[in-house]
PDB file of C-alpha atoms in Angstrom:
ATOM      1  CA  UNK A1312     -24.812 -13.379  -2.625  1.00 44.00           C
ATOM      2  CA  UNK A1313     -23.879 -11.222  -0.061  1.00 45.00           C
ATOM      3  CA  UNK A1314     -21.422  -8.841  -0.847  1.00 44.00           C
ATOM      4  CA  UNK A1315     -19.176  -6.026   1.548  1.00 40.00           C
ATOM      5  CA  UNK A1316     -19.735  -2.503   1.831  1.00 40.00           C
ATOM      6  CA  UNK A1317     -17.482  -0.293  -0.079  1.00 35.00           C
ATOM      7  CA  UNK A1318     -17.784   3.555   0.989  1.00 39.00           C
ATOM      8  CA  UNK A1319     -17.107   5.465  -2.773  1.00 42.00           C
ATOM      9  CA  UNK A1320     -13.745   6.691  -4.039  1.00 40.00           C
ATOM     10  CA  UNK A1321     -12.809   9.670  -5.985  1.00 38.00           C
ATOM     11  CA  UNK A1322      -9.074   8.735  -6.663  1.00 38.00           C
ATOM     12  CA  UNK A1323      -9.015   8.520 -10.365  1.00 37.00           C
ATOM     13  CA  UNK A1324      -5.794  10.843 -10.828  1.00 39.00           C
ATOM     14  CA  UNK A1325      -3.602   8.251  -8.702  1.00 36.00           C
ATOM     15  CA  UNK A1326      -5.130   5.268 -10.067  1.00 39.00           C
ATOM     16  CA  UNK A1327      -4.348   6.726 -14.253  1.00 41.00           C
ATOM     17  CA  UNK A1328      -1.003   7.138 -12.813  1.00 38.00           C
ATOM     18  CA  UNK A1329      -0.164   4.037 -11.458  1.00 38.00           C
ATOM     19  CA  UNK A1330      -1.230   2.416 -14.916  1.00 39.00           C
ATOM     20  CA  UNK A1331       1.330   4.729 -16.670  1.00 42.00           C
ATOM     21  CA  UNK A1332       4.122   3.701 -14.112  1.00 39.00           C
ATOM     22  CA  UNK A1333       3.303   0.476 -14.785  1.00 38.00           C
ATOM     23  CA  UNK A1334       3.331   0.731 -18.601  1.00 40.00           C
ATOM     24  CA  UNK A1335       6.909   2.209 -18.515  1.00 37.00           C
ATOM     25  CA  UNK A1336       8.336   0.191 -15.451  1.00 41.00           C
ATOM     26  CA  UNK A1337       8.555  -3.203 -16.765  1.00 39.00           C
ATOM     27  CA  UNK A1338       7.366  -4.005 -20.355  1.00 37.00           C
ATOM     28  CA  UNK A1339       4.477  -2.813 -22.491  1.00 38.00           C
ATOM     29  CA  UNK A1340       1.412  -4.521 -20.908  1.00 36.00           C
ATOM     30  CA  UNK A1341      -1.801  -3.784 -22.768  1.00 35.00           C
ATOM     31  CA  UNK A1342      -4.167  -2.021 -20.219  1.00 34.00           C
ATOM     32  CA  UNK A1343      -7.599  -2.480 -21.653  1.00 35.00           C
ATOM     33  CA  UNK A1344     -10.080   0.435 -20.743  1.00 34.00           C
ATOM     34  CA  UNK A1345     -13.565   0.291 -19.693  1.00 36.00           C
ATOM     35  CA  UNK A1346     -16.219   2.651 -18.637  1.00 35.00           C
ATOM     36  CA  UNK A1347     -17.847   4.288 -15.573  1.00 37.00           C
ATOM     37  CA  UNK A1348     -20.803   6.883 -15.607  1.00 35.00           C
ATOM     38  CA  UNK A1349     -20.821   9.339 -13.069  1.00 36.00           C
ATOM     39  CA  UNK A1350     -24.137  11.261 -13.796  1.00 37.00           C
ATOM     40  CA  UNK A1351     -24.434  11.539 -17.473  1.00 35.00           C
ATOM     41  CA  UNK A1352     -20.532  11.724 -17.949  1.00 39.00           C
ATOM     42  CA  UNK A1353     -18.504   8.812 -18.954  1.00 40.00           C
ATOM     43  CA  UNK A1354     -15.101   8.584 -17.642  1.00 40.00           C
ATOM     44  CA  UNK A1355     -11.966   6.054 -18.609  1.00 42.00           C
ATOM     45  CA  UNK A1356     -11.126   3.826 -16.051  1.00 40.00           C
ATOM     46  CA  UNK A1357      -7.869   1.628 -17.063  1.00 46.00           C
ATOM     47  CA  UNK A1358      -7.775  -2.101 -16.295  1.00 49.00           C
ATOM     48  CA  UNK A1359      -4.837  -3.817 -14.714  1.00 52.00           C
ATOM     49  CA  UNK A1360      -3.570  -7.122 -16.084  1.00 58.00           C
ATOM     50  CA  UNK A1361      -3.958 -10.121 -14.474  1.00 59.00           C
ATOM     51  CA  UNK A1362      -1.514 -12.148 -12.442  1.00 59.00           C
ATOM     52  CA  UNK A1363      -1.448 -14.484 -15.124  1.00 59.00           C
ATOM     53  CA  UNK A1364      -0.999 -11.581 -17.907  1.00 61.00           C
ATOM     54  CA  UNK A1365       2.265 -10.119 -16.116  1.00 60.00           C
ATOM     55  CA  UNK A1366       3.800 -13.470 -15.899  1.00 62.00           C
ATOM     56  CA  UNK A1367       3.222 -13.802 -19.249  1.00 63.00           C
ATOM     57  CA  UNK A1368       4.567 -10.450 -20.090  1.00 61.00           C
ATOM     58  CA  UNK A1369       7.547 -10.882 -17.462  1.00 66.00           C
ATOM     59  CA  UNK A1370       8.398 -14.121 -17.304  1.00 70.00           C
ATOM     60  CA  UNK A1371      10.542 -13.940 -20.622  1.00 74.00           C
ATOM     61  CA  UNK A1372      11.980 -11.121 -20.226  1.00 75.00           C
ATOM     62  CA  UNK A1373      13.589 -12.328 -16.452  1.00 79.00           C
ATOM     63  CA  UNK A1374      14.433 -15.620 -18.408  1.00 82.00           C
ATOM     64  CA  UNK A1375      16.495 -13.895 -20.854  1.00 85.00           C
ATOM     65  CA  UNK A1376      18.173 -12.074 -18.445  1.00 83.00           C
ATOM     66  CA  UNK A1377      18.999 -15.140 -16.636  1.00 85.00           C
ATOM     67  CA  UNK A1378      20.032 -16.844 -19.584  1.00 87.00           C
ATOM     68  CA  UNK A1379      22.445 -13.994 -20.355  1.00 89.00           C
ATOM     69  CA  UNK A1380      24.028 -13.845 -16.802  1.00 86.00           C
ATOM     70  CA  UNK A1381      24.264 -17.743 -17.044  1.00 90.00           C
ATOM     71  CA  UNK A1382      26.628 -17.744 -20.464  1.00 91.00           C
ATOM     72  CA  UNK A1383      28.543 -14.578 -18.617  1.00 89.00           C
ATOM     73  CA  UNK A1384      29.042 -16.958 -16.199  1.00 91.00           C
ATOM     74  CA  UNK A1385      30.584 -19.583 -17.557  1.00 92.00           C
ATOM     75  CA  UNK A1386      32.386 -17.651 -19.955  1.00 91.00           C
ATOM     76  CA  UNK A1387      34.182 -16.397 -16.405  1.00 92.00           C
ATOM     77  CA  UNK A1388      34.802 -19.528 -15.343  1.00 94.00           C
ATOM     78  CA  UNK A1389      36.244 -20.774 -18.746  1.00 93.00           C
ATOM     79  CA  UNK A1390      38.690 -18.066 -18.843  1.00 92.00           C
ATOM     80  CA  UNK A1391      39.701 -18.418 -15.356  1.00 93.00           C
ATOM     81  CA  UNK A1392      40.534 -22.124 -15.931  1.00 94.00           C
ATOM     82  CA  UNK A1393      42.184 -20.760 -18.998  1.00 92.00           C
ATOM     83  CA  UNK A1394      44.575 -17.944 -17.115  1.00 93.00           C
ATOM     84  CA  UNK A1395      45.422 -20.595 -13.924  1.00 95.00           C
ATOM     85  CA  UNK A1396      46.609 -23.200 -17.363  1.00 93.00           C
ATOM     86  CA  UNK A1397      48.680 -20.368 -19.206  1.00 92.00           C
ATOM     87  CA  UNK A1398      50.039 -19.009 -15.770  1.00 94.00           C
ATOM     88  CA  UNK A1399      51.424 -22.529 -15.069  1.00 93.00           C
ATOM     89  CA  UNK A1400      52.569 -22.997 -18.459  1.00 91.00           C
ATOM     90  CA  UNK A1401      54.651 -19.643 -18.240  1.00 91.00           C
ATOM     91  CA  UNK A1402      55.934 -20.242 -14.635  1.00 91.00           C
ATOM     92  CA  UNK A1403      57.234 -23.915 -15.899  1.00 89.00           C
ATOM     93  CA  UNK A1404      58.889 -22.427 -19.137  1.00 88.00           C
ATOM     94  CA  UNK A1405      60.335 -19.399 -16.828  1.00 86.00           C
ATOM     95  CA  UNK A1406      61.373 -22.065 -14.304  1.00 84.00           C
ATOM     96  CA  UNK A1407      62.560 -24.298 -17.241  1.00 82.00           C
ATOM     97  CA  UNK A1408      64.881 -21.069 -18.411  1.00 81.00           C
ATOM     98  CA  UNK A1409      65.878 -20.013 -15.314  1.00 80.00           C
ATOM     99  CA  UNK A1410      68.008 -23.479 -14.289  1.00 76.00           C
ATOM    100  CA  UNK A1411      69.933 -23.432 -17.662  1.00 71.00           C
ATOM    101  CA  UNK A1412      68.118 -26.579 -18.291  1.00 57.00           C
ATOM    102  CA  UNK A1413      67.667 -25.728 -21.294  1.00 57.00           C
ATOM    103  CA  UNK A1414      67.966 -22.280 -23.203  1.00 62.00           C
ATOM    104  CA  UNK A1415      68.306 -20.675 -26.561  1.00 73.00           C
ATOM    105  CA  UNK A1416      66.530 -17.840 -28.614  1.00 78.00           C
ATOM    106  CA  UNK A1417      64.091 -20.168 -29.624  1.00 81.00           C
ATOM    107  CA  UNK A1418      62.744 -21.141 -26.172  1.00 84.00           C
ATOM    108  CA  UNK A1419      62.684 -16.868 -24.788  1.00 85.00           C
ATOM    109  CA  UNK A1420      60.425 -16.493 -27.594  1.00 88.00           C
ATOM    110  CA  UNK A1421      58.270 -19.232 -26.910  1.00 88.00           C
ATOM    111  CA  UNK A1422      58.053 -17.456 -23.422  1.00 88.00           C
ATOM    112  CA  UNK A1423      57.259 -13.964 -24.618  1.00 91.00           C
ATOM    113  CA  UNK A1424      54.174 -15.775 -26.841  1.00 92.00           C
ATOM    114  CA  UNK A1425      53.086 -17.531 -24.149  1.00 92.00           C
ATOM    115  CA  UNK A1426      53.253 -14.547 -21.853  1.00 92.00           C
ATOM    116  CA  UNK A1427      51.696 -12.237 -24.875  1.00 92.00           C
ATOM    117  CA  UNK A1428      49.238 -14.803 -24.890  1.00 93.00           C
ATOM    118  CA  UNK A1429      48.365 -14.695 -20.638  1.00 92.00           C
ATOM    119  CA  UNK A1430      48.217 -10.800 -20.849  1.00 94.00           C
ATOM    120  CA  UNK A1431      45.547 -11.244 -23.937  1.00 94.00           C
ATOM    121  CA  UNK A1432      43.250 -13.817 -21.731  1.00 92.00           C
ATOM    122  CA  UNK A1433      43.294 -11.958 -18.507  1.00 92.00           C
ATOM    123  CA  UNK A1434      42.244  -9.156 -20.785  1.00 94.00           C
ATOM    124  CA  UNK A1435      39.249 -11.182 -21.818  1.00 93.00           C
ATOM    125  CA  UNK A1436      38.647 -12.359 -18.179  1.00 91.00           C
ATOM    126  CA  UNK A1437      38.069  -8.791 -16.930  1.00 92.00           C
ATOM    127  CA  UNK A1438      35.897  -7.915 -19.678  1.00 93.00           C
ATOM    128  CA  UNK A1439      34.121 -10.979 -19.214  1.00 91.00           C
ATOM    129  CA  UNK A1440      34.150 -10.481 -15.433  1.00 92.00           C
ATOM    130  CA  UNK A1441      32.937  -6.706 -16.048  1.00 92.00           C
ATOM    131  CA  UNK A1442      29.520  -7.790 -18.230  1.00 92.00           C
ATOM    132  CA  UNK A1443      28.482 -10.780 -15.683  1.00 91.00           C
ATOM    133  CA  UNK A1444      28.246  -8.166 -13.136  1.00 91.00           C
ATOM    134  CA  UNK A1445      26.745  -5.611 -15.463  1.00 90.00           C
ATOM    135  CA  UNK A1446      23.858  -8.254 -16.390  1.00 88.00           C
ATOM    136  CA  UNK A1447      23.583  -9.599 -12.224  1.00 88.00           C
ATOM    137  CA  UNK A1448      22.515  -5.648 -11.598  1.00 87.00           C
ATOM    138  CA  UNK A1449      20.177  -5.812 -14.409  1.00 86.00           C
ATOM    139  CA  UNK A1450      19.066  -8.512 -13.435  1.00 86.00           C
ATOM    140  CA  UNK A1451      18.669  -7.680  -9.805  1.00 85.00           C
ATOM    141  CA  UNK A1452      16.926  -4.358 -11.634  1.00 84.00           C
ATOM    142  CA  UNK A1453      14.773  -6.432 -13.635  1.00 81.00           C
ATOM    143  CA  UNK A1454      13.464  -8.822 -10.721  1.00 82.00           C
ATOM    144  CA  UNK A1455      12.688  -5.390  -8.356  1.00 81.00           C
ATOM    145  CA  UNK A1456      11.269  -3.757 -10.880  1.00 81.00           C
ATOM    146  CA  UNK A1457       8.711  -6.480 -11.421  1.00 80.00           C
ATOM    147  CA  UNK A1458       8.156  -6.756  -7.499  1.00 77.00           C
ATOM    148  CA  UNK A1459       7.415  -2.789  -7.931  1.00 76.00           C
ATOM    149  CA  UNK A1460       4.897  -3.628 -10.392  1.00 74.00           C
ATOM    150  CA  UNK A1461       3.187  -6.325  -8.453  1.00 71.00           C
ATOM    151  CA  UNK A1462       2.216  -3.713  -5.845  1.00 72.00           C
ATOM    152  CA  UNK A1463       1.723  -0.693  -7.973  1.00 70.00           C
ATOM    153  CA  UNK A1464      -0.792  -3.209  -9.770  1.00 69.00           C
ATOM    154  CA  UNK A1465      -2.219  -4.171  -6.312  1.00 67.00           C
ATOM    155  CA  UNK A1466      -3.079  -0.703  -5.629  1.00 67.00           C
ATOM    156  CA  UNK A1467      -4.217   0.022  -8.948  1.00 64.00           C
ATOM    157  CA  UNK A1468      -6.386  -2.618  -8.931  1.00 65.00           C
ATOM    158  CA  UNK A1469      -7.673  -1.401  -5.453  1.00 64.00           C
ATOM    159  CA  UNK A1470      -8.873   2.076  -6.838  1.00 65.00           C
ATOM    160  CA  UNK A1471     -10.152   0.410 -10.249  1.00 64.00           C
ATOM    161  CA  UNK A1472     -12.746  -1.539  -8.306  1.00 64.00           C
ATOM    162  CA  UNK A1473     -13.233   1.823  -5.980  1.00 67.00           C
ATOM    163  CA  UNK A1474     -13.934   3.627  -9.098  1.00 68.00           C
ATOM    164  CA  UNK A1475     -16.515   1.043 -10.418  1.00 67.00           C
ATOM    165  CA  UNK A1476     -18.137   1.178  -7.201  1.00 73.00           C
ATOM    166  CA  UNK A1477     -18.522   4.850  -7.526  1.00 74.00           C
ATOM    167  CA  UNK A1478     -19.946   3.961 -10.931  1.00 81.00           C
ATOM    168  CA  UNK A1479     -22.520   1.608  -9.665  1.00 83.00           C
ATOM    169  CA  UNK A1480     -23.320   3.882  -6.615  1.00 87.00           C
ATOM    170  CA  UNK A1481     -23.767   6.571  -9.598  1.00 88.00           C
ATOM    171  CA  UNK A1482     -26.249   4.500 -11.473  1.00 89.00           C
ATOM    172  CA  UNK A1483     -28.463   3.468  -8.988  1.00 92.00           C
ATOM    173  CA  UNK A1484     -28.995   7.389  -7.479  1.00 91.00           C
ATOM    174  CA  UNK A1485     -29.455   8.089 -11.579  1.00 92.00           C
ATOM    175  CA  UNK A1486     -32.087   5.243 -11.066  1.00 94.00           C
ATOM    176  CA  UNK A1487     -33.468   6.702  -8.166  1.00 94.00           C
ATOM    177  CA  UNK A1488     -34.350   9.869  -9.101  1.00 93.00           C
ATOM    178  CA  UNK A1489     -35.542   8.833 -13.024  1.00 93.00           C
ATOM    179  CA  UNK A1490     -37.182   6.946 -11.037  1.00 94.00           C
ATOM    180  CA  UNK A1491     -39.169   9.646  -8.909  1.00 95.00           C
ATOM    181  CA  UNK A1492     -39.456  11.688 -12.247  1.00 92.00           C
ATOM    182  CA  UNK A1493     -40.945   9.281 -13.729  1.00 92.00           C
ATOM    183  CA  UNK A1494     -43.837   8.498 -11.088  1.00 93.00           C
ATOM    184  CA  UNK A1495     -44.220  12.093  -9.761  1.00 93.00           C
ATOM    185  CA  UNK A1496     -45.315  13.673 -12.558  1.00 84.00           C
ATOM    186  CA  UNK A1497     -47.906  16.735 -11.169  1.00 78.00           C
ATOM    187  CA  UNK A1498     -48.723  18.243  -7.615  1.00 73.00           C
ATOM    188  CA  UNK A1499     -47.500  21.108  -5.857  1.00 82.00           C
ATOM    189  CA  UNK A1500     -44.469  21.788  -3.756  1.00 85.00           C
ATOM    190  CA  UNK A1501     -45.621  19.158  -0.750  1.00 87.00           C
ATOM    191  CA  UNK A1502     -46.947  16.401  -3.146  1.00 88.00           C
ATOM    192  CA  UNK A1503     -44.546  16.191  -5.125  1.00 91.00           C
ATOM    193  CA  UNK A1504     -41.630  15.822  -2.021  1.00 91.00           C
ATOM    194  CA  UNK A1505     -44.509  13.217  -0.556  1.00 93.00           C
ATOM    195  CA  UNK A1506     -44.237  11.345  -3.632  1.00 94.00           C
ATOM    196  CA  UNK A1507     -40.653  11.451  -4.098  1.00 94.00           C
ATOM    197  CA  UNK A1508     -40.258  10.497  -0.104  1.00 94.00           C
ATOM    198  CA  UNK A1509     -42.406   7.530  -0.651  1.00 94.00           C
ATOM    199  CA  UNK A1510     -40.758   6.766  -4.224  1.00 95.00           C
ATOM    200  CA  UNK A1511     -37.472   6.724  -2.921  1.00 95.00           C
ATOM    201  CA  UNK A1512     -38.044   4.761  -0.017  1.00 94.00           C
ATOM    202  CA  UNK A1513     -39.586   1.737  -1.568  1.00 95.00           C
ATOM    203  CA  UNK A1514     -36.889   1.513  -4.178  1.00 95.00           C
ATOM    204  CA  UNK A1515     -33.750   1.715  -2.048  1.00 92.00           C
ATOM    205  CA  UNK A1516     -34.632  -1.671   0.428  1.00 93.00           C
ATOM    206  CA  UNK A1517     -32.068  -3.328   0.687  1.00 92.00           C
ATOM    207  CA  UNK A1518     -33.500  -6.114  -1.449  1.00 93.00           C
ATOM    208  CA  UNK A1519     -34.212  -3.715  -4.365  1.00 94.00           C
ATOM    209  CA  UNK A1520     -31.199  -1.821  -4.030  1.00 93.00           C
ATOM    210  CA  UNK A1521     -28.679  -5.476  -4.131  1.00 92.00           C
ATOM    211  CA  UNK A1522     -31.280  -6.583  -7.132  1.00 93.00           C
ATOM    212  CA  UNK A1523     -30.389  -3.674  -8.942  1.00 94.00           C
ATOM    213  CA  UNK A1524     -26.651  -3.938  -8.588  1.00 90.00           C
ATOM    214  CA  UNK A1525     -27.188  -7.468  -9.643  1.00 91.00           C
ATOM    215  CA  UNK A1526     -28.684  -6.710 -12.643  1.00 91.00           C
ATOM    216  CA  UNK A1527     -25.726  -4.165 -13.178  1.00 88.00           C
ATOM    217  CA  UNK A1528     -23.013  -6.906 -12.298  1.00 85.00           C
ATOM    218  CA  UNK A1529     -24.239  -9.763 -14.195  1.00 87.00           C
ATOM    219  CA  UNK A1530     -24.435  -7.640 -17.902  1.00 85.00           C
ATOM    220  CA  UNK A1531     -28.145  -7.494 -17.955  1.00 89.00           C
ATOM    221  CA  UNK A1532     -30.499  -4.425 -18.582  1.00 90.00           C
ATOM    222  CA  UNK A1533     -30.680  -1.569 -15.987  1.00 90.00           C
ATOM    223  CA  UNK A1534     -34.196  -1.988 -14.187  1.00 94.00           C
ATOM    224  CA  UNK A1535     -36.974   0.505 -14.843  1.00 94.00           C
ATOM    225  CA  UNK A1536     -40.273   1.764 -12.906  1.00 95.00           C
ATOM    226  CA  UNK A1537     -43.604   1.300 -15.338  1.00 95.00           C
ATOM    227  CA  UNK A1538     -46.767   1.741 -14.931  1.00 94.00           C
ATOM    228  CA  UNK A1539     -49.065  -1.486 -15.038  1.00 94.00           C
ATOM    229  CA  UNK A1540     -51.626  -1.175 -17.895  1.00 92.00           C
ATOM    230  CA  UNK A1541     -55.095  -2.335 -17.519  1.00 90.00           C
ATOM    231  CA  UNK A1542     -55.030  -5.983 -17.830  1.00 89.00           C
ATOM    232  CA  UNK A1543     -51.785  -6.254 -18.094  1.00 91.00           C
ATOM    233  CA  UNK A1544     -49.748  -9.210 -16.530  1.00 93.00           C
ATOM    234  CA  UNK A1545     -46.898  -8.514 -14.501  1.00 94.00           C
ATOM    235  CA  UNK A1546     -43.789  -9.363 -16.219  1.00 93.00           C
ATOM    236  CA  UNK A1547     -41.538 -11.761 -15.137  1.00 94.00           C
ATOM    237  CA  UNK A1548     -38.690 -10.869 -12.304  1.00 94.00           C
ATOM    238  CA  UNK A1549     -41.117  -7.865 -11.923  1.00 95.00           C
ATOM    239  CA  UNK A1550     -42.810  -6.678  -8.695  1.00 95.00           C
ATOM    240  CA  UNK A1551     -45.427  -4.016  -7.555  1.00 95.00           C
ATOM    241  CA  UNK A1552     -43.898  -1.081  -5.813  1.00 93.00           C
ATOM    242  CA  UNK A1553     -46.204  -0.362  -2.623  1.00 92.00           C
ATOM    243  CA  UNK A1554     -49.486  -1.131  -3.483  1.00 92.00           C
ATOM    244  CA  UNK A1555     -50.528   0.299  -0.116  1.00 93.00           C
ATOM    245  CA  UNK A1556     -49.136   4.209  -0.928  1.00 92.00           C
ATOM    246  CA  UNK A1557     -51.216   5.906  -3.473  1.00 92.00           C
ATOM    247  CA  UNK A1558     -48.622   7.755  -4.988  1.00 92.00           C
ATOM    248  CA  UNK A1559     -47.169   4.523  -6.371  1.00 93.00           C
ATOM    249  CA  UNK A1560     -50.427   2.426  -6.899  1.00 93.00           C
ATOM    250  CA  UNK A1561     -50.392   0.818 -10.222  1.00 94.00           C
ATOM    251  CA  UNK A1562     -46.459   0.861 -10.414  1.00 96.00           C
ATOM    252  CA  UNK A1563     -43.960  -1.621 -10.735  1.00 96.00           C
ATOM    253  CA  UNK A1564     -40.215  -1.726 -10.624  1.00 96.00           C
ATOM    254  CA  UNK A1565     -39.125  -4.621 -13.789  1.00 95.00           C
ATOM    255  CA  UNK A1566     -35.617  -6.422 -12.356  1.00 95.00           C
ATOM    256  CA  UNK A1567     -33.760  -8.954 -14.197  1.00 94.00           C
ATOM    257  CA  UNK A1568     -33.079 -12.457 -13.955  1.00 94.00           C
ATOM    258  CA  UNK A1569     -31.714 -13.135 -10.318  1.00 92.00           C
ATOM    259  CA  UNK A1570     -30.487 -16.523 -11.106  1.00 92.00           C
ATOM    260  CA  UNK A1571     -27.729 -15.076 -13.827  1.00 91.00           C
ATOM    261  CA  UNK A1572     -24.259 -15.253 -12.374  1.00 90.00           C
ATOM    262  CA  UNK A1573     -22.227 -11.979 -11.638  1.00 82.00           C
ATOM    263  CA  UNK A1574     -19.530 -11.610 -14.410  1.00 71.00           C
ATOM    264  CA  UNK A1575     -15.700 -10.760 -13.918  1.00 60.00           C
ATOM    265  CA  UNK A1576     -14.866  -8.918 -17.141  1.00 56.00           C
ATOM    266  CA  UNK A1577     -17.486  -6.267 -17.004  1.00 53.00           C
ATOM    267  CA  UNK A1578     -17.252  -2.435 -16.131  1.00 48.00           C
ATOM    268  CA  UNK A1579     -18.053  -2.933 -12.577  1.00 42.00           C
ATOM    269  CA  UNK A1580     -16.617  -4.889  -9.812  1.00 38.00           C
ATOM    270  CA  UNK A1581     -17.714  -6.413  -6.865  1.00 39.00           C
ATOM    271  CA  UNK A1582     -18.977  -5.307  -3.311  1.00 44.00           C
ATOM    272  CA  UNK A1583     -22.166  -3.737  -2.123  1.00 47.00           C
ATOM    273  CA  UNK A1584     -23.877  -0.665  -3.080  1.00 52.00           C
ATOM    274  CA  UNK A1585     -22.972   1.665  -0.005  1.00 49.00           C
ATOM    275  CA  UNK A1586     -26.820   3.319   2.160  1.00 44.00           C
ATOM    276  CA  UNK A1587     -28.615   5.766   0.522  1.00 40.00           C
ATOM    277  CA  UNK A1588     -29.376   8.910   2.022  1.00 45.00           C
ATOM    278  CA  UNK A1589     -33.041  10.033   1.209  1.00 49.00           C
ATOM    279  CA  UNK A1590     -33.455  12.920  -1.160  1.00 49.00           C
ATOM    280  CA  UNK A1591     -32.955  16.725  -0.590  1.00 55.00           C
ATOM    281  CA  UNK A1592     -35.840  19.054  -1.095  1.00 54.00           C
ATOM    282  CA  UNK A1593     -35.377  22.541  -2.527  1.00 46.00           C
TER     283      UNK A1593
END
């Protein structure tokens, strides 16, 4: 599989606050947490829900904001149907009064209801008016605050990935010098930087170094440098360091199973383990 190179991060601050801008943006998404090692420290790295997560988080909460603007809505339109009737109906009865047609204490009265009656609707009609706008700029809120958290959760995702790059780029430089350690045991100032030259530079090929991150990727166990007993088999997905250099004649570097797909849901992401420089002396 061939994968990108991905130079390593050290933007943790931004990426723990994006998650907690997230968390108190929108609604309380779970952020699950896993792990990076940097050296022998382990550090919290937060993990960003999925698409499919925030929709499920989000999508109700937009829908009953919609469904609340839609009632306000109609409750508008109800009581604007019901002013335009009762305006008519007083205009008529003032109308009705005003030509003699017909008069009497009876019929004034059943105008100052019916006007008592008006005032009290339109009453209802701007309160009714005032809360369907109040729940359109929610709303309107509601729907920009999720787009906020679409690309806050972009770039969090972004440095989350950076950070378990750094992790894996971590690991295999841990591996790398155990590594060394491990092989170049005895010897004075010069042998010992030989060995660790010649160490170093047949474990981080680039086919050792992507089989490594492999092993990493896919959930399996980190590999490990042994030395070959006497009559002993080579294990399986194993391989001999440099039989040609003495200081690693006899060695071999045990891998993992190659053909064991790269998961999703474990503490590292995908993308290529970035060069190696060669080790420092002194």
């Amino acid at each position: 599989m061939d994968h990108e190179p991905i130079t390593p991060s050290r933007r943790f601050p931004l990426a723990g606050a994006v998650v907690g801008a997230i968390a108190l943006a929108v609604l309380p998404i779970a952020f699950g947490a896993g792990w990076m090692m940097r050296g022998v420290e382990r550090v919290e790295v937060a993990r960003a829900p999925t698409a499919a997560e925030l929709d499920l988080a989000c999508t109700p909460k937009l829908d009953e904001k919609q469904d609340e603007l839609t009632t306000a809505q109609t409750r508008v339109a109800d009581l604007e149907r019901d002013v335009a009737t009762r305006t008519a109906e007083v205009n008529e009865l003032q109308a009705r009064i005003a030509r003699n047609a017909e008069g009497g204490k009876a019929l004034r009265a059943e105008l100052e209801r019916m006007k008592t009656e008006l005032a009290a609707t339109k009453e209802q009609l701007a309160i009714a008016e005032a809360e369907k706008e109040r729940l359109l700029v929610e709303l309107t809120e509601t729907k920009e605050e999720l787009a906020d958290t679409q690309v806050a959760l972009a770039e969090t995702k972004v440095e989350r990935d950076e950070a378990r790059e750094d992790a894996l780029f971590n690991r295999f430089n841990q591996f790398l010098a155990d590594s060394q350690l491990e092989i170049c045991e005895k010897g004075n100032r010069k042998k010992l930087g030989n060995c660790r030259e010649v160490v170093h530079a047949t474990l981080s090929t680039p086919d050792r170094r992507d089989a490594f991150a492999h092993c990493v990727r896919s959930g399996q166990a980190t590999p490990m440098v042994r030395e070959l007993d006497k009559g002993q088999t080579l294990p399986e997905f194993s391989s001999m360091l440099d039989e040609e250099q003495k200081q690693t004649k006899g060695w071999y570097v045990e891998m993992c199973d190659p053909t064991l797909p790269e998961r999703t849901d474990i503490r590292l992401a995908d993308g290529q383990l970035p060069p190696t420089a060669p080790p420092q002396e002194g």
